[in-house]
């Protein structure tokens, strides 16, 4: 009767409901490490997605669960028959998990036991949706899956359900990023910063990043630059009825990793060379100069030697106190002195202490990674140069090649 009610909205006459599998490739091994289970209605015209069915809120939850359980059992039974089973990603909506948790039943764990599947190779993927249930109940259910040996993933990180608070409470093994967010970052600096923050978040909580929706080589490039460990998408394969050879896409991954490595190394070497040249200028200029009493006058001697991409210079002591004014270059190319920054304390900057520790006789200059300037919103890098013990020059320069264009 439930199946009939589904058919009133989605006509499946002459079709078979089947679990399909989209490969997930690990960048470290360059092999297919897992598959996401997706639903398909298969008929004479080929398979069609059940996404519209599961996304229709007008259909009772009981019908969604009925179809989902059918697909889940197919997938787990197939998975259990593999000699070296891949990771199997099973999508579960929070509302489903919440409802099952209230009843005390976890159907997926029953299926794992029934088919003697390895729970350590099962990933419970919590999909994004508006969730209004008890977070305590959801967390308890997730903990039961984890205690049984399953891995936990949160889907669509950065939207809807997957707030930072919920991520912190659930403590997933994987964070799944939709590539559509990444693509938007190509035209808006802020999105790249958000993506990089996901990488840092994953590192802090001990999770791995999985980027889905990788459709082009540029998508793969962006995923790598954003800290992805796993990728999936049409660039590699659509969902299919069977598992495929683990090394099917090794060459694609290997080539892009190699290209990214070479370009990144080239870029970082170039920046380090610029920093060393700045340090050499400093050594030349400081001969005979009185420091730090005449720091501003000394910086004015340095300014003519700076590249056009340099936008700001100032001097700090080793406590982070700014000893000079800011010297900033305007859009018209004219430098101006900003007295209000004198005696500001910059020790709160995340890079200050690590740079201070590293700077010394063996390393005169350090270059930061790209970040967005607080005032101009442009991508910049900061060069730190040890002028003499206890005195550091900071020079900000535009990173004229955007993060996404660096390896194009």
CSV table of N, CA and C in Angstrom, one decimal, residues 231-396:
chain,number,residue,atom,x,y,z
A,231,UNK,N,37.8,13.0,-3.4
A,231,UNK,CA,37.1,13.7,-4.5
A,231,UNK,C,36.1,12.7,-5.1
A,232,UNK,N,35.0,13.3,-5.6
A,232,UNK,CA,34.0,12.5,-6.4
A,232,UNK,C,33.3,13.4,-7.4
A,233,UNK,N,32.9,12.8,-8.5
A,233,UNK,CA,32.1,13.7,-9.4
A,233,UNK,C,32.2,13.1,-10.9
A,234,UNK,N,31.6,13.8,-11.8
A,234,UNK,CA,31.5,13.4,-13.2
A,234,UNK,C,32.8,13.4,-13.9
A,235,UNK,N,33.8,14.1,-13.4
A,235,UNK,CA,35.1,14.1,-14.0
A,235,UNK,C,35.6,12.6,-14.0
A,236,UNK,N,35.3,11.9,-13.0
A,236,UNK,CA,35.7,10.5,-12.9
A,236,UNK,C,34.6,9.5,-13.4
A,237,UNK,N,33.4,9.6,-12.8
A,237,UNK,CA,32.4,8.7,-13.2
A,237,UNK,C,31.1,9.1,-12.6
A,238,UNK,N,30.0,8.8,-13.4
A,238,UNK,CA,28.7,8.9,-12.8
A,238,UNK,C,28.4,7.6,-12.0
A,239,UNK,N,27.3,7.6,-11.2
A,239,UNK,CA,27.0,6.5,-10.5
A,239,UNK,C,26.6,5.3,-11.4
A,240,UNK,N,27.1,4.1,-11.0
A,240,UNK,CA,26.9,2.9,-11.8
A,240,UNK,C,26.4,1.8,-11.0
A,241,UNK,N,25.9,0.7,-11.7
A,241,UNK,CA,25.4,-0.4,-11.0
A,241,UNK,C,26.4,-1.3,-10.3
A,242,UNK,N,27.7,-1.1,-10.7
A,242,UNK,CA,28.7,-2.0,-10.1
A,242,UNK,C,29.9,-1.2,-9.7
A,243,UNK,N,30.7,-1.8,-8.8
A,243,UNK,CA,32.0,-1.3,-8.4
A,243,UNK,C,33.0,-1.5,-9.6
A,244,UNK,N,33.9,-0.6,-9.7
A,244,UNK,CA,34.9,-0.6,-10.8
A,244,UNK,C,36.3,-0.8,-10.3
A,245,UNK,N,37.3,-0.9,-11.2
A,245,UNK,CA,38.7,-1.1,-10.8
A,245,UNK,C,39.2,0.0,-9.9
A,246,UNK,N,39.8,-0.3,-8.8
A,246,UNK,CA,40.3,0.7,-7.9
A,246,UNK,C,41.3,1.7,-8.5
A,247,UNK,N,42.0,1.3,-9.5
A,247,UNK,CA,43.0,2.3,-10.1
A,247,UNK,C,42.5,2.9,-11.3
A,248,UNK,N,41.2,2.9,-11.6
A,248,UNK,CA,40.6,3.4,-12.8
A,248,UNK,C,41.0,4.9,-13.1
A,249,UNK,N,41.2,5.7,-12.1
A,249,UNK,CA,41.4,7.1,-12.3
A,249,UNK,C,42.8,7.6,-11.7
A,250,UNK,N,43.7,6.6,-11.5
A,250,UNK,CA,45.0,6.9,-10.9
A,250,UNK,C,45.8,7.9,-11.7
A,251,UNK,N,45.7,7.8,-13.0
A,251,UNK,CA,46.5,8.7,-13.9
A,251,UNK,C,46.0,10.1,-13.8
A,252,UNK,N,44.7,10.3,-13.8
A,252,UNK,CA,44.1,11.6,-13.7
A,252,UNK,C,44.6,12.3,-12.4
A,253,UNK,N,44.5,11.6,-11.3
A,253,UNK,CA,44.9,12.2,-10.0
A,253,UNK,C,46.4,12.4,-10.0
A,254,UNK,N,47.2,11.5,-10.5
A,254,UNK,CA,48.6,11.6,-10.4
A,254,UNK,C,49.1,12.8,-11.2
A,255,UNK,N,48.5,13.0,-12.4
A,255,UNK,CA,48.9,14.1,-13.2
A,255,UNK,C,48.6,15.5,-12.6
A,256,UNK,N,47.4,15.6,-12.0
A,256,UNK,CA,47.0,16.8,-11.4
A,256,UNK,C,47.8,17.1,-10.1
A,257,UNK,N,48.1,16.1,-9.3
A,257,UNK,CA,48.9,16.3,-8.1
A,257,UNK,C,50.3,16.8,-8.5
A,258,UNK,N,50.8,16.1,-9.5
A,258,UNK,CA,52.2,16.5,-10.0
A,258,UNK,C,52.2,17.9,-10.5
A,259,UNK,N,51.2,18.3,-11.3
A,259,UNK,CA,51.2,19.7,-11.8
A,259,UNK,C,51.0,20.7,-10.7
A,260,UNK,N,50.1,20.4,-9.8
A,260,UNK,CA,49.9,21.3,-8.7
A,260,UNK,C,51.2,21.5,-7.8
A,261,UNK,N,51.9,20.4,-7.6
A,261,UNK,CA,53.1,20.4,-6.8
A,261,UNK,C,54.1,21.3,-7.4
A,262,UNK,N,54.4,21.1,-8.7
A,262,UNK,CA,55.4,21.8,-9.5
A,262,UNK,C,55.0,23.3,-9.5
A,263,UNK,N,53.8,23.7,-9.7
A,263,UNK,CA,53.4,25.1,-9.8
A,263,UNK,C,53.5,25.7,-8.4
A,264,UNK,N,53.0,25.0,-7.4
A,264,UNK,CA,53.1,25.6,-6.0
A,264,UNK,C,54.5,25.8,-5.6
A,265,UNK,N,55.4,24.8,-5.9
A,265,UNK,CA,56.8,25.0,-5.5
A,265,UNK,C,57.4,26.2,-6.3
A,266,UNK,N,57.1,26.3,-7.6
A,266,UNK,CA,57.6,27.5,-8.4
A,266,UNK,C,57.1,28.8,-7.7
A,267,UNK,N,55.8,28.9,-7.4
A,267,UNK,CA,55.3,30.1,-6.8
A,267,UNK,C,56.0,30.5,-5.5
A,268,UNK,N,56.1,29.5,-4.6
A,268,UNK,CA,56.7,29.7,-3.3
A,268,UNK,C,58.2,30.1,-3.4
A,269,UNK,N,58.9,29.5,-4.3
A,269,UNK,CA,60.3,29.8,-4.5
A,269,UNK,C,60.4,31.3,-5.0
A,270,UNK,N,59.5,31.7,-5.9
A,270,UNK,CA,59.5,33.1,-6.4
A,270,UNK,C,59.3,34.1,-5.3
A,271,UNK,N,58.3,33.8,-4.4
A,271,UNK,CA,58.1,34.7,-3.3
A,271,UNK,C,59.2,34.7,-2.4
A,272,UNK,N,59.9,33.6,-2.1
A,272,UNK,CA,61.0,33.6,-1.2
A,272,UNK,C,62.2,34.4,-1.8
A,273,UNK,N,62.4,34.3,-3.1
A,273,UNK,CA,63.4,35.1,-3.7
A,273,UNK,C,63.1,36.6,-3.6
A,274,UNK,N,61.9,37.0,-3.7
A,274,UNK,CA,61.5,38.4,-3.5
A,274,UNK,C,61.8,38.9,-2.1
A,275,UNK,N,61.5,38.0,-1.1
A,275,UNK,CA,61.8,38.3,0.3
A,275,UNK,C,63.3,38.5,0.5
A,276,UNK,N,64.1,37.6,-0.1
A,276,UNK,CA,65.5,37.7,0.1
A,276,UNK,C,66.1,38.9,-0.5
A,277,UNK,N,65.5,39.3,-1.6
A,277,UNK,CA,66.0,40.6,-2.3
A,277,UNK,C,65.7,41.8,-1.4
A,278,UNK,N,64.5,41.7,-0.8
A,278,UNK,CA,64.1,42.8,0.1
A,278,UNK,C,65.1,42.9,1.3
A,279,UNK,N,65.4,41.7,1.8
A,279,UNK,CA,66.4,41.6,3.0
A,279,UNK,C,67.7,42.2,2.6
A,280,UNK,N,68.2,42.0,1.3
A,280,UNK,CA,69.4,42.5,0.9
A,280,UNK,C,69.4,44.0,0.8
A,281,UNK,N,68.2,44.6,0.3
A,281,UNK,CA,68.1,46.0,0.2
A,281,UNK,C,68.2,46.6,1.7
A,282,UNK,N,67.5,45.9,2.6
A,282,UNK,CA,67.5,46.4,4.0
A,282,UNK,C,69.0,46.5,4.5
A,283,UNK,N,69.7,45.4,4.3
A,283,UNK,CA,71.1,45.4,4.8
A,283,UNK,C,71.9,46.5,4.2
A,284,UNK,N,71.7,46.9,2.9
A,284,UNK,CA,72.4,48.0,2.3
A,284,UNK,C,72.0,49.3,2.9
A,285,UNK,N,70.7,49.5,3.1
A,285,UNK,CA,70.2,50.8,3.5
A,285,UNK,C,70.5,51.1,5.0
A,286,UNK,N,70.5,50.0,5.8
A,286,UNK,CA,70.7,50.2,7.2
A,286,UNK,C,72.1,50.6,7.6
A,287,UNK,N,73.1,50.5,6.6
A,287,UNK,CA,74.4,50.8,6.9
A,287,UNK,C,74.5,52.4,7.2
A,288,UNK,N,74.8,52.7,8.3
A,288,UNK,CA,74.9,54.2,8.7
A,288,UNK,C,73.6,54.7,9.2
A,289,UNK,N,72.5,54.0,9.1
A,289,UNK,CA,71.2,54.5,9.5
A,289,UNK,C,71.1,54.3,11.0
A,290,UNK,N,70.3,55.2,11.7
A,290,UNK,CA,70.1,55.1,13.1
A,290,UNK,C,68.8,54.5,13.3
A,291,UNK,N,68.8,53.4,14.0
A,291,UNK,CA,67.5,52.6,14.3
A,291,UNK,C,67.4,52.3,15.8
A,292,UNK,N,66.2,52.3,16.3
A,292,UNK,CA,64.9,52.6,15.6
A,292,UNK,C,64.5,54.0,15.8
A,293,UNK,N,65.3,54.9,16.4
A,293,UNK,CA,64.9,56.3,16.6
A,293,UNK,C,64.4,57.0,15.4
A,294,UNK,N,65.0,56.7,14.2
A,294,UNK,CA,64.6,57.3,13.0
A,294,UNK,C,64.0,56.3,12.0
A,295,UNK,N,63.1,55.5,12.6
A,295,UNK,CA,62.5,54.4,11.8
A,295,UNK,C,61.7,54.9,10.6
A,296,UNK,N,61.0,56.0,10.8
A,296,UNK,CA,60.2,56.5,9.6
A,296,UNK,C,61.1,57.0,8.5
A,297,UNK,N,62.1,57.8,8.9
A,297,UNK,CA,63.1,58.3,7.9
A,297,UNK,C,63.7,57.1,7.2
A,298,UNK,N,64.0,56.1,7.9
A,298,UNK,CA,64.7,54.9,7.3
A,298,UNK,C,63.8,54.2,6.3
A,299,UNK,N,62.5,54.1,6.7
A,299,UNK,CA,61.5,53.5,5.8
A,299,UNK,C,61.4,54.3,4.5
A,300,UNK,N,61.5,55.6,4.6
A,300,UNK,CA,61.4,56.4,3.4
A,300,UNK,C,62.5,56.2,2.4
A,301,UNK,N,63.7,55.8,3.0
A,301,UNK,CA,64.8,55.4,2.1
A,301,UNK,C,64.5,54.1,1.4
A,302,UNK,N,63.7,53.2,2.1
A,302,UNK,CA,63.5,51.9,1.5
A,302,UNK,C,62.4,51.9,0.4
A,303,UNK,N,61.4,52.8,0.5
A,303,UNK,CA,60.3,52.8,-0.4
A,303,UNK,C,60.7,52.9,-1.8
A,304,UNK,N,61.7,53.7,-2.3
A,304,UNK,CA,62.0,53.7,-3.7
A,304,UNK,C,62.5,52.3,-4.3
A,305,UNK,N,62.9,51.4,-3.4
A,305,UNK,CA,63.4,50.1,-3.8
A,305,UNK,C,62.3,49.0,-3.9
A,306,UNK,N,61.1,49.4,-3.5
A,306,UNK,CA,60.0,48.4,-3.4
A,306,UNK,C,59.3,48.2,-4.7
A,307,UNK,N,58.8,47.0,-5.0
A,307,UNK,CA,58.1,46.7,-6.2
A,307,UNK,C,56.7,47.4,-6.2
A,308,UNK,N,56.2,47.6,-7.4
A,308,UNK,CA,54.9,48.3,-7.5
A,308,UNK,C,53.7,47.5,-6.8
A,309,UNK,N,53.9,46.3,-6.6
A,309,UNK,CA,52.9,45.4,-5.9
A,309,UNK,C,52.9,45.6,-4.4
A,310,UNK,N,54.0,46.2,-3.9
A,310,UNK,CA,54.1,46.4,-2.4
A,310,UNK,C,53.1,47.6,-2.0
A,311,UNK,N,52.3,47.3,-1.0
A,311,UNK,CA,51.3,48.3,-0.6
A,311,UNK,C,51.5,48.9,0.8
A,312,UNK,N,52.3,48.2,1.6
A,312,UNK,CA,52.4,48.7,3.0
A,312,UNK,C,53.7,48.2,3.6
A,313,UNK,N,54.4,49.1,4.4
A,313,UNK,CA,55.6,48.7,5.2
A,313,UNK,C,55.5,49.3,6.6
A,314,UNK,N,56.0,48.7,7.5
A,314,UNK,CA,56.1,49.2,8.9
A,314,UNK,C,57.1,48.4,9.7
A,315,UNK,N,57.6,48.9,10.8
A,315,UNK,CA,58.6,48.2,11.7
A,315,UNK,C,58.0,47.9,13.0
A,316,UNK,N,58.3,46.7,13.5
A,316,UNK,CA,57.8,46.3,14.8
A,316,UNK,C,59.0,45.8,15.6
A,317,UNK,N,58.9,45.8,17.0
A,317,UNK,CA,59.9,45.1,17.8
A,317,UNK,C,59.5,43.7,18.0
A,318,UNK,N,60.3,42.9,18.8
A,318,UNK,CA,60.0,41.5,19.0
A,318,UNK,C,58.8,41.3,19.9
A,319,UNK,N,58.3,42.3,20.5
A,319,UNK,CA,57.1,42.2,21.3
A,319,UNK,C,55.8,42.4,20.5
A,320,UNK,N,56.0,42.8,19.3
A,320,UNK,CA,54.9,43.0,18.4
A,320,UNK,C,54.4,44.5,18.4
A,321,UNK,N,55.1,45.4,19.1
A,321,UNK,CA,54.8,46.8,19.1
A,321,UNK,C,55.3,47.5,17.8
A,322,UNK,N,54.4,48.2,17.1
A,322,UNK,CA,54.8,48.9,15.9
A,322,UNK,C,55.6,50.2,16.3
A,323,UNK,N,56.8,50.3,15.8
A,323,UNK,CA,57.7,51.4,16.1
A,323,UNK,C,57.6,52.5,15.2
A,324,UNK,N,57.1,52.2,14.0
A,324,UNK,CA,57.0,53.3,12.9
A,324,UNK,C,55.5,53.6,12.6
A,325,UNK,N,55.3,54.6,11.8
A,325,UNK,CA,54.0,54.8,11.3
A,325,UNK,C,53.8,53.7,10.2
A,326,UNK,N,52.6,53.6,9.7
A,326,UNK,CA,52.4,52.8,8.5
A,326,UNK,C,52.7,53.7,7.3
A,327,UNK,N,53.4,53.0,6.3
A,327,UNK,CA,53.6,53.7,5.0
A,327,UNK,C,52.8,52.9,4.0
A,328,UNK,N,51.7,53.5,3.5
A,328,UNK,CA,50.8,52.8,2.6
A,328,UNK,C,50.7,53.4,1.2
A,329,UNK,N,50.7,52.6,0.2
A,329,UNK,CA,50.6,53.1,-1.2
A,329,UNK,C,49.2,53.2,-1.6
A,330,UNK,N,48.7,54.4,-2.0
A,330,UNK,CA,47.3,54.5,-2.5
A,330,UNK,C,47.2,54.0,-3.9
A,331,UNK,N,45.9,54.0,-4.4
A,331,UNK,CA,45.6,53.6,-5.7
A,331,UNK,C,46.3,54.4,-6.8
A,332,UNK,N,46.7,55.7,-6.4
A,332,UNK,CA,47.4,56.6,-7.4
A,332,UNK,C,48.9,56.4,-7.3
A,333,UNK,N,49.3,55.4,-6.5
A,333,UNK,CA,50.8,55.1,-6.4
A,333,UNK,C,51.5,56.0,-5.4
A,334,UNK,N,50.9,56.9,-4.8
A,334,UNK,CA,51.5,57.8,-3.9
A,334,UNK,C,51.5,57.2,-2.5
A,335,UNK,N,52.7,57.3,-1.8
A,335,UNK,CA,52.8,56.7,-0.5
A,335,UNK,C,52.3,57.8,0.5
A,336,UNK,N,51.6,57.3,1.6
A,336,UNK,CA,51.2,58.2,2.6
A,336,UNK,C,51.6,57.6,4.0
A,337,UNK,N,51.8,58.5,5.0
A,337,UNK,CA,52.2,58.1,6.3
A,337,UNK,C,50.9,58.1,7.2
A,338,UNK,N,50.7,57.0,7.9
A,338,UNK,CA,49.5,56.8,8.8
A,338,UNK,C,50.0,56.7,10.2
A,339,UNK,N,50.0,57.8,10.9
A,339,UNK,CA,50.5,57.9,12.3
A,339,UNK,C,49.6,57.0,13.3
A,340,UNK,N,48.4,56.8,13.0
A,340,UNK,CA,47.5,56.2,14.0
A,340,UNK,C,47.9,54.8,14.3
A,341,UNK,N,48.7,54.1,13.4
A,341,UNK,CA,49.1,52.7,13.7
A,341,UNK,C,50.4,52.6,14.6
A,342,UNK,N,51.1,53.7,14.8
A,342,UNK,CA,52.3,53.7,15.6
A,342,UNK,C,51.9,53.2,17.0
A,343,UNK,N,52.7,52.3,17.5
A,343,UNK,CA,52.5,51.6,18.9
A,343,UNK,C,51.4,50.6,18.9
A,344,UNK,N,50.8,50.3,17.8
A,344,UNK,CA,49.8,49.2,17.8
A,344,UNK,C,50.5,47.9,18.1
A,345,UNK,N,49.8,47.0,18.7
A,345,UNK,CA,50.4,45.7,19.1
A,345,UNK,C,49.9,44.6,18.2
A,346,UNK,N,50.8,44.0,17.4
A,346,UNK,CA,50.4,43.0,16.4
A,346,UNK,C,50.7,41.6,16.8
A,347,UNK,N,51.1,41.4,18.1
A,347,UNK,CA,51.4,40.0,18.5
A,347,UNK,C,50.3,39.0,18.5
A,348,UNK,N,49.0,39.6,18.4
A,348,UNK,CA,47.8,38.7,18.3
A,348,UNK,C,47.7,38.0,16.9
A,349,UNK,N,48.4,38.6,15.9
A,349,UNK,CA,48.4,38.0,14.6
A,349,UNK,C,48.9,36.5,14.7
A,350,UNK,N,48.2,35.5,14.1
A,350,UNK,CA,48.6,34.1,14.2
A,350,UNK,C,50.0,33.9,13.7
A,351,UNK,N,50.4,34.7,12.7
A,351,UNK,CA,51.7,34.4,12.1
A,351,UNK,C,52.9,35.0,12.9
A,352,UNK,N,52.6,36.0,13.8
A,352,UNK,CA,53.7,36.8,14.4
A,352,UNK,C,54.7,35.9,15.2
A,353,UNK,N,54.2,35.2,16.1
A,353,UNK,CA,55.1,34.4,17.0
A,353,UNK,C,55.9,33.3,16.2
A,354,UNK,N,55.2,32.5,15.3
A,354,UNK,CA,55.9,31.6,14.5
A,354,UNK,C,57.0,32.2,13.7
A,355,UNK,N,56.7,33.4,13.1
A,355,UNK,CA,57.7,34.1,12.3
A,355,UNK,C,58.9,34.6,13.1
A,356,UNK,N,58.6,35.1,14.3
A,356,UNK,CA,59.6,35.6,15.2
A,356,UNK,C,60.6,34.5,15.6
A,357,UNK,N,60.0,33.3,15.8
A,357,UNK,CA,60.9,32.2,16.2
A,357,UNK,C,61.8,31.7,15.1
A,358,UNK,N,61.2,31.7,13.9
A,358,UNK,CA,62.0,31.2,12.7
A,358,UNK,C,63.0,32.2,12.2
A,359,UNK,N,62.8,33.5,12.4
A,359,UNK,CA,63.7,34.5,11.9
A,359,UNK,C,65.0,34.5,12.7
A,360,UNK,N,66.1,34.5,12.0
A,360,UNK,CA,67.4,34.5,12.6
A,360,UNK,C,68.5,34.6,11.6
A,361,UNK,N,69.7,34.3,12.0
A,361,UNK,CA,70.9,34.4,11.1
A,361,UNK,C,70.7,33.5,9.9
A,362,UNK,N,70.1,32.3,10.1
A,362,UNK,CA,70.0,31.4,9.0
A,362,UNK,C,68.8,31.6,8.1
A,363,UNK,N,67.9,32.5,8.6
A,363,UNK,CA,66.7,32.8,7.8
A,363,UNK,C,66.3,34.2,8.0
A,364,UNK,N,66.6,35.1,7.1
A,364,UNK,CA,66.4,36.5,7.2
A,364,UNK,C,65.0,36.9,6.9
A,365,UNK,N,64.3,36.2,6.0
A,365,UNK,CA,63.0,36.6,5.6
A,365,UNK,C,62.0,35.4,5.5
A,366,UNK,N,60.8,35.7,5.8
A,366,UNK,CA,59.7,34.7,5.7
A,366,UNK,C,58.5,35.3,4.9
A,367,UNK,N,57.9,34.5,4.1
A,367,UNK,CA,56.7,34.9,3.4
A,367,UNK,C,55.5,34.2,3.9
A,368,UNK,N,54.4,34.9,4.1
A,368,UNK,CA,53.1,34.3,4.6
A,368,UNK,C,52.4,33.7,3.4
A,369,UNK,N,51.4,32.9,3.6
A,369,UNK,CA,50.6,32.5,2.6
A,369,UNK,C,49.6,33.6,2.2
A,370,UNK,N,48.8,33.4,1.1
A,370,UNK,CA,47.9,34.4,0.7
A,370,UNK,C,46.8,34.6,1.8
A,371,UNK,N,46.4,35.8,2.0
A,371,UNK,CA,45.2,36.1,2.8
A,371,UNK,C,44.6,37.4,2.3
A,372,UNK,N,43.3,37.7,2.8
A,372,UNK,CA,42.6,38.9,2.4
A,372,UNK,C,42.9,40.0,3.3
A,373,UNK,N,43.3,41.1,2.7
A,373,UNK,CA,43.7,42.3,3.6
A,373,UNK,C,42.4,42.9,4.2
A,374,UNK,N,42.5,43.3,5.5
A,374,UNK,CA,41.4,43.8,6.2
A,374,UNK,C,40.8,45.0,5.6
A,375,UNK,N,41.6,45.9,5.1
A,375,UNK,CA,41.1,47.1,4.5
A,375,UNK,C,40.8,47.1,3.0
A,376,UNK,N,41.7,46.6,2.2
A,376,UNK,CA,41.5,46.7,0.8
A,376,UNK,C,40.7,45.5,0.3
A,377,UNK,N,40.6,44.4,1.0
A,377,UNK,CA,40.0,43.1,0.7
A,377,UNK,C,40.7,42.4,-0.5
A,378,UNK,N,41.9,42.9,-0.8
A,378,UNK,CA,42.7,42.3,-1.9
A,378,UNK,C,43.5,41.1,-1.3
A,379,UNK,N,43.8,40.2,-2.2
A,379,UNK,CA,44.7,39.1,-1.8
A,379,UNK,C,46.1,39.6,-1.6
A,380,UNK,N,46.7,39.4,-0.4
A,380,UNK,CA,48.1,39.9,-0.2
A,380,UNK,C,48.9,38.8,0.5
A,381,UNK,N,50.2,39.0,0.5
A,381,UNK,CA,51.2,38.2,1.3
A,381,UNK,C,52.0,39.2,2.1
A,382,UNK,N,52.4,38.8,3.3
A,382,UNK,CA,53.2,39.6,4.1
A,382,UNK,C,54.6,39.0,4.2
A,383,UNK,N,55.6,39.9,3.9
A,383,UNK,CA,57.0,39.5,4.0
A,383,UNK,C,57.5,40.0,5.4
A,384,UNK,N,58.1,39.1,6.2
A,384,UNK,CA,58.7,39.5,7.4
A,384,UNK,C,60.2,39.4,7.3
A,385,UNK,N,60.9,40.5,7.6
A,385,UNK,CA,62.4,40.5,7.4
A,385,UNK,C,63.0,40.9,8.8
A,386,UNK,N,64.0,40.2,9.2
A,386,UNK,CA,64.7,40.5,10.4
A,386,UNK,C,65.8,41.6,10.1
A,387,UNK,N,65.5,42.8,10.5
A,387,UNK,CA,66.5,43.9,10.2
A,387,UNK,C,67.7,43.8,11.1
A,388,UNK,N,67.5,43.5,12.4
A,388,UNK,CA,68.5,43.3,13.3
A,388,UNK,C,67.9,42.6,14.5
A,389,UNK,N,68.6,42.0,15.4
A,389,UNK,CA,67.9,41.3,16.6
A,389,UNK,C,66.9,42.2,17.3
A,390,UNK,N,65.7,41.7,17.4
A,390,UNK,CA,64.6,42.5,18.0
A,390,UNK,C,63.9,43.5,17.2
A,391,UNK,N,64.2,43.6,15.9
A,391,UNK,CA,63.6,44.6,15.0
A,391,UNK,C,63.2,43.9,13.7
A,392,UNK,N,61.9,43.9,13.4
A,392,UNK,CA,61.3,43.2,12.2
A,392,UNK,C,60.6,44.2,11.3
A,393,UNK,N,60.9,44.1,10.0
A,393,UNK,CA,60.1,44.8,9.0
A,393,UNK,C,59.0,43.9,8.5
A,394,UNK,N,57.8,44.5,8.3
A,394,UNK,CA,56.7,43.8,7.6
A,394,UNK,C,56.4,44.6,6.4
A,395,UNK,N,56.3,43.9,5.3
A,395,UNK,CA,56.0,44.5,4.0
A,395,UNK,C,54.8,43.7,3.4
A,396,UNK,N,53.7,44.3,3.1
A,396,UNK,CA,52.6,43.7,2.5
A,396,UNK,C,52.6,43.9,1.0
